[in-house]
Coordinates of C-alpha atoms and ligand atoms in Angstrom, one line a residue:
X10 CA -5.1 -3.9 -5.8
X11 CA -8.3 -4.3 -8.0
X12 CA -10.0 -1.3 -9.5
X13 CA -13.6 -2.2 -10.1
X14 CA -16.3 -0.1 -11.7
X15 CA -19.3 -2.5 -11.7
X16 CA -21.6 -3.7 -8.9
X17 CA -21.7 -7.2 -10.4
X18 CA -17.9 -7.5 -10.4
X19 CA -17.6 -6.2 -6.9
X20 CA -20.3 -8.5 -5.5
X21 CA -18.6 -11.4 -7.2
X22 CA -15.2 -10.4 -5.8
X23 CA -16.5 -10.2 -2.2
X24 CA -18.6 -13.4 -2.5
X25 CA -15.5 -15.5 -2.8
X26 CA -13.6 -14.2 0.2
X27 CA -12.5 -16.8 2.8
X28 CA -15.2 -17.5 5.3
X29 CA -15.0 -15.2 8.3
X30 CA -13.0 -12.5 6.5
X31 CA -13.6 -9.0 7.9
X32 CA -14.2 -6.2 5.4
X33 CA -13.3 -2.6 6.2
X34 CA -15.0 -0.1 4.0
X35 CA -14.0 3.6 3.5
X36 CA -16.6 5.5 1.4
X37 CA -15.1 8.7 -0.3
X38 CA -15.7 11.1 -3.1
X39 CA -12.0 10.9 -4.1
X40 CA -9.5 13.7 -4.5
X41 CA -7.8 11.9 -1.6
X42 CA -5.6 13.6 1.0
X43 CA -4.1 12.6 4.3
X44 CA -7.4 12.8 6.0
X45 CA -8.8 10.0 3.8
X46 CA -5.6 8.1 4.2
X47 CA -5.9 8.1 8.0
X48 CA -9.3 6.3 7.5
X49 CA -7.7 3.9 5.1
X50 CA -4.9 3.1 7.5
X51 CA -7.3 2.4 10.4
X52 CA -9.3 0.1 8.1
X53 CA -6.1 -1.7 7.0
X54 CA -5.1 -2.3 10.7
X55 CA -8.5 -3.6 11.7
X56 CA -9.6 -5.8 8.8
X57 CA -8.6 -8.7 6.5
X58 CA -9.9 -6.9 3.4
X59 CA -10.1 -3.2 2.7
X60 CA -12.5 -1.7 0.2
X61 CA -12.4 2.1 -0.7
X62 CA -15.2 3.6 -2.8
X63 CA -14.6 6.7 -4.9
X64 CA -17.9 8.1 -6.1
X65 CA -18.9 11.7 -6.4
X66 CA -22.6 11.2 -5.5
X67 CA -24.8 13.6 -7.4
X68 CA -27.8 13.1 -5.1
X69 CA -26.1 14.8 -2.2
X70 CA -25.2 18.0 -4.1
X71 CA -27.9 20.6 -3.9
X72 CA -25.8 22.9 -6.2
X73 CA -25.1 21.8 -9.7
X74 CA -22.1 24.1 -10.0
X75 CA -20.6 22.6 -6.8
X76 CA -21.0 19.1 -8.3
X77 CA -19.4 20.1 -11.6
X78 CA -16.4 21.7 -10.1
X79 CA -15.8 19.0 -7.4
X80 CA -12.2 17.8 -8.0
X81 CA -11.8 14.4 -9.6
X82 CA -8.3 12.8 -9.5
X83 CA -8.9 9.0 -9.9
X84 CA -5.5 8.0 -11.2
X85 CA -3.6 9.7 -8.4
X86 CA -6.1 8.4 -5.9
X87 CA -5.5 4.8 -7.0
X88 CA -1.8 5.2 -6.7
X89 CA -2.1 6.5 -3.2
X90 CA -4.4 3.6 -2.2
X91 CA -2.2 1.0 -3.8
X92 CA 0.7 2.3 -1.5
X93 CA -1.6 1.9 1.5
X94 CA -2.3 -1.8 0.7
X95 CA -5.9 -1.4 -0.2
X96 CA -7.4 -4.5 -1.7
X97 CA -10.3 -3.1 -3.8
X98 CA -11.1 0.4 -5.1
X99 CA -14.7 0.6 -6.2
X100 CA -15.1 3.5 -8.6
X101 CA -18.5 3.1 -10.2
X102 CA -20.4 5.3 -12.7
X103 CA -23.7 7.0 -11.6
X104 CA -25.6 4.4 -13.6
X105 CA -24.1 1.6 -11.6
X106 CA -25.0 3.1 -8.2
X107 CA -28.4 4.3 -9.4
X108 CA -29.7 2.1 -12.2
X109 CA -33.0 3.9 -11.5
X110 CA -33.5 7.3 -9.9
X111 CA -33.4 6.9 -6.1
X112 CA -36.6 8.3 -4.7
X113 CA -36.2 7.0 -1.2
X114 CA -36.8 9.5 1.6
X115 CA -35.1 8.6 4.9
X116 CA -36.2 9.4 8.4
X117 CA -32.9 10.5 10.0
X118 CA -34.3 11.2 13.5
X119 CA -33.9 14.9 13.4
X120 CA -30.1 15.0 13.5
X121 CA -30.2 15.9 9.8
X122 CA -32.4 19.0 10.3
X123 CA -30.0 21.8 11.4
X124 CA -26.7 23.2 10.1
X125 CA -25.7 21.4 6.9
X126 CA -29.2 20.0 6.6
X127 CA -30.8 23.4 6.8
X128 CA -28.4 25.1 4.5
X129 CA -28.1 22.3 1.9
X130 CA -31.6 21.0 1.4
X131 CA -31.7 17.3 0.4
X132 CA -28.0 16.9 1.2
X133 CA -28.3 14.3 4.0
X134 CA -31.0 12.4 2.2
X135 CA -28.6 12.1 -0.7
X136 CA -25.9 10.9 1.7
X137 CA -28.2 8.3 3.2
X138 CA -29.2 7.1 -0.3
X139 CA -25.6 6.6 -1.4
X140 CA -24.3 5.2 1.9
X141 CA -27.2 2.7 2.2
X142 CA -26.7 1.6 -1.3
X143 CA -22.9 1.1 -0.8
X144 CA -23.5 -0.7 2.5
X145 CA -25.9 -3.1 0.7
X146 CA -23.3 -3.8 -2.0
X147 CA -20.2 -4.1 0.2
X148 CA -21.8 -5.5 3.4
X149 CA -18.8 -4.4 5.4
X150 CA -17.8 -5.5 8.9
X151 CA -16.7 -2.0 9.8
X152 CA -17.1 1.3 8.0
X153 CA -14.9 4.4 8.5
X154 CA -16.0 8.0 8.7
X155 CA -14.1 11.2 9.6
X156 CA -15.2 13.6 12.4
X157 CA -14.5 16.4 9.9
X158 CA -18.1 15.8 8.7
X159 CA -19.4 15.7 12.3
X160 CA -23.1 15.9 11.5
X161 CA -22.7 13.3 8.8
X162 CA -21.5 10.8 11.4
X163 CA -24.7 11.3 13.4
X164 CA -26.7 10.9 10.2
X165 CA -24.9 7.6 9.4
X166 CA -25.5 6.2 12.9
X167 CA -29.2 7.0 12.6
X168 CA -29.2 5.3 9.1
X169 CA -27.5 2.2 10.4
X170 CA -29.9 1.8 13.3
X171 CA -32.8 1.9 10.7
X172 CA -31.1 -0.6 8.4
X173 CA -30.4 -3.2 11.1
X174 CA -27.1 -4.1 9.5
X175 CA -24.6 -5.8 11.8
X176 CA -21.8 -3.3 11.2
X177 CA -19.5 -1.2 13.3
X178 CA -19.0 2.5 12.6
X179 CA -15.4 3.7 13.3
X180 CA -14.8 7.4 13.5
X181 CA -11.5 9.1 12.9
X182 CA -10.3 12.5 14.3
X183 CA -10.0 15.3 11.8
X184 CA -6.6 15.5 10.2
X185 CA -5.3 19.1 9.9
X186 CA -2.5 21.1 8.3
X187 CA 0.1 22.4 10.7
X188 CA -1.8 25.8 10.3
X189 CA -4.9 24.1 11.8
X190 CA -6.8 24.1 8.6
X191 CA -8.8 20.9 8.3
X192 CA -7.7 18.9 5.2
X193 CA -10.5 18.8 2.6
X194 CA -10.7 17.9 -1.1
X195 CA -12.1 21.4 -1.6
X196 CA -9.0 23.1 -0.3
X197 CA -7.3 22.6 -3.7
X198 CA -10.0 24.9 -5.1
X199 CA -9.1 27.8 -2.8
X200 CA -7.2 30.8 -4.3
X201 CA -3.9 31.6 -2.6
X202 CA -5.5 34.5 -0.8
X203 CA -8.3 32.4 0.6
X204 CA -6.0 29.6 1.5
X205 CA -3.8 32.1 3.5
X206 CA -6.8 33.2 5.7
X207 CA -8.6 29.8 6.0
X208 CA -6.6 28.6 9.0
X209 CA -8.3 31.3 11.1
X210 CA -11.5 29.2 11.0
X211 CA -10.0 26.6 13.3
X212 CA -7.8 29.2 15.1
X213 CA -10.9 31.3 16.2
X214 CA -12.9 28.2 17.2
X215 CA -10.0 27.0 19.3
X216 CA -9.8 30.4 21.1
X217 CA -13.5 30.2 21.7
X218 CA -13.3 26.9 23.5
X219 CA -11.5 28.7 26.3
X220 CA -14.6 30.8 26.9
X221 CA -16.9 28.0 28.0
X222 CA -18.7 28.9 31.2
X223 CA -17.2 32.4 31.2
X224 CA -19.3 33.9 28.4
X225 CA -22.8 32.9 27.4
X226 CA -23.3 30.4 24.5
X227 CA -24.9 33.2 22.4
X228 CA -22.0 35.6 23.1
X229 CA -19.4 33.0 22.1
X230 CA -21.3 32.3 18.9
X231 CA -21.4 36.0 18.1
X232 CA -17.7 36.4 18.9
X233 CA -16.7 33.5 16.6
X234 CA -18.7 34.9 13.7
X235 CA -17.4 38.4 14.2
X236 CA -13.8 37.3 14.4
X237 CA -13.9 35.2 11.2
X238 CA -16.0 37.8 9.3
X239 CA -13.3 40.4 10.1
X240 CA -11.4 39.2 7.1
X241 CA -13.2 40.3 4.0
X242 CA -12.3 37.0 2.3
X243 CA -14.3 34.7 4.7
X244 CA -18.0 34.7 5.4
X245 CA -19.5 32.5 8.1
X246 CA -22.6 30.7 6.8
X247 CA -23.4 29.3 10.3
X248 CA -21.7 28.6 13.5
X249 CA -23.6 26.6 16.1
X250 CA -22.8 25.0 19.4
X251 CA -24.8 21.8 19.5
X252 CA -25.6 18.8 21.7
X253 CA -23.7 15.9 20.1
X254 CA -26.6 13.6 20.8
X255 CA -29.3 15.6 18.9
X256 CA -27.2 18.0 16.8
X257 CA -29.6 20.7 18.1
X258 CA -28.1 24.0 19.4
X259 CA -27.7 24.5 23.1
X260 CA -28.8 27.7 24.9
X261 CA -26.9 27.2 28.2
X262 CA -23.6 25.4 28.7
X263 CA -25.3 23.0 31.1
X264 CA -27.9 22.0 28.5
X265 CA -25.8 19.0 27.3
X266 CA -23.0 16.9 28.6
X267 CA -20.9 16.9 25.4
X268 CA -21.1 19.9 23.0
X269 CA -19.5 20.6 19.7
X270 CA -19.0 23.8 17.8
X271 CA -19.8 23.3 14.1
X272 CA -19.1 25.9 11.4
X273 CA -19.5 26.4 7.6
X274 CA -17.7 29.3 6.0
X275 CA -17.8 30.6 2.4
X276 CA -14.2 31.3 1.2
X277 CA -14.8 32.8 -2.3
X278 CA -16.2 30.1 -4.4
X279 CA -15.5 27.4 -1.9
X280 CA -17.6 26.2 1.0
X281 CA -15.6 24.9 4.0
X282 CA -16.8 23.1 7.1
X283 CA -15.1 22.3 10.4
X284 CA -15.9 21.5 14.0
X285 CA -14.4 21.4 17.4
X286 CA -15.2 19.9 20.9
X287 CA -16.3 22.7 23.3
X288 CA -17.2 20.5 26.3
Ligands
AMP318 P1 -15.3 12.9 1.3 O1 -14.4 12.3 0.2 O2 -15.1 14.4 1.5 O3 -16.7 12.5 1.1 O4 -14.8 12.2 2.6 C1 -14.7 10.8 2.8 C2 -14.5 10.5 4.2 O5 -13.2 11.1 4.6 C3 -15.6 11.1 5.2 O6 -15.8 10.2 6.2 C4 -14.9 12.3 5.7 O7 -15.4 12.7 7.0 C5 -13.4 11.9 5.8 N1 -12.5 13.0 5.9 C6 -12.5 14.1 5.0 N2 -11.6 15.0 5.4 C7 -11.0 14.5 6.5 C8 -10.0 15.0 7.4 N3 -9.4 16.2 7.2 N4 -9.7 14.2 8.5 C9 -10.4 13.1 8.7 N5 -11.3 12.6 7.9 C10 -11.6 13.3 6.8

């Protein structure tokens, strides 16, 4: 496995692959867990060459404190990736990815407007900046994204359609602890007390899916927020039930064919997100 930190070296490496080689790409911010590994395994199954990037992208953080405390575990990450048969780890510095400040503003078709987009101004534009830059460098055949970041997948699909790159996006179901808590690099920042109550986020949403058609959308939303806020340690930032096509909230269950409940919760210093299919 090669660990590469410069764009020039990576470009050179990928240029000399045998003609017709398929390249699977898994972009990450590191602090890897089984969720990331699931993406890597899928990429390994489906491609000749697997590239994993590890880059904590400053342009997608709207909170300097969040960026600073984001976990960084490069050595352990590389060991894990070596065991999974990854060919190349691309772990660049900020200067390599952004030799000049990136001032591009992306039109993401509206799917970036609500939820994470509304609560983290500039977040998805930063995601689009880094992902478009990485796609340009790696030129993958397939790229792998987790449903854990549900709105992000919609944003990436929009981005791809505007870039006209011949690439497949593969999505992977959220990997969870046995308790139901979605695996996240941020979980390691939770205190023991917050960790103990965090599984209720998924637990409450799962219960709520049984109420489809029996209670109004608004009542289900209120119920979820109330249940989770009952514990003093968790505070719901938003919970929305959205049309998966537009990421816009639905009013009636019949408003969309496929709907997803998406949540962000503050657990002490840590912000957690999760989602579940409602219909
Ligand atoms: P991150 O390092 O948090 O930027 O995540 C890198 C990729 O891993 C993204 O596509 C995430 O959606 C995905 N991912 C993160 N956590 C999980 C999880 N628990 N299950 C599946 N995919 C995940």
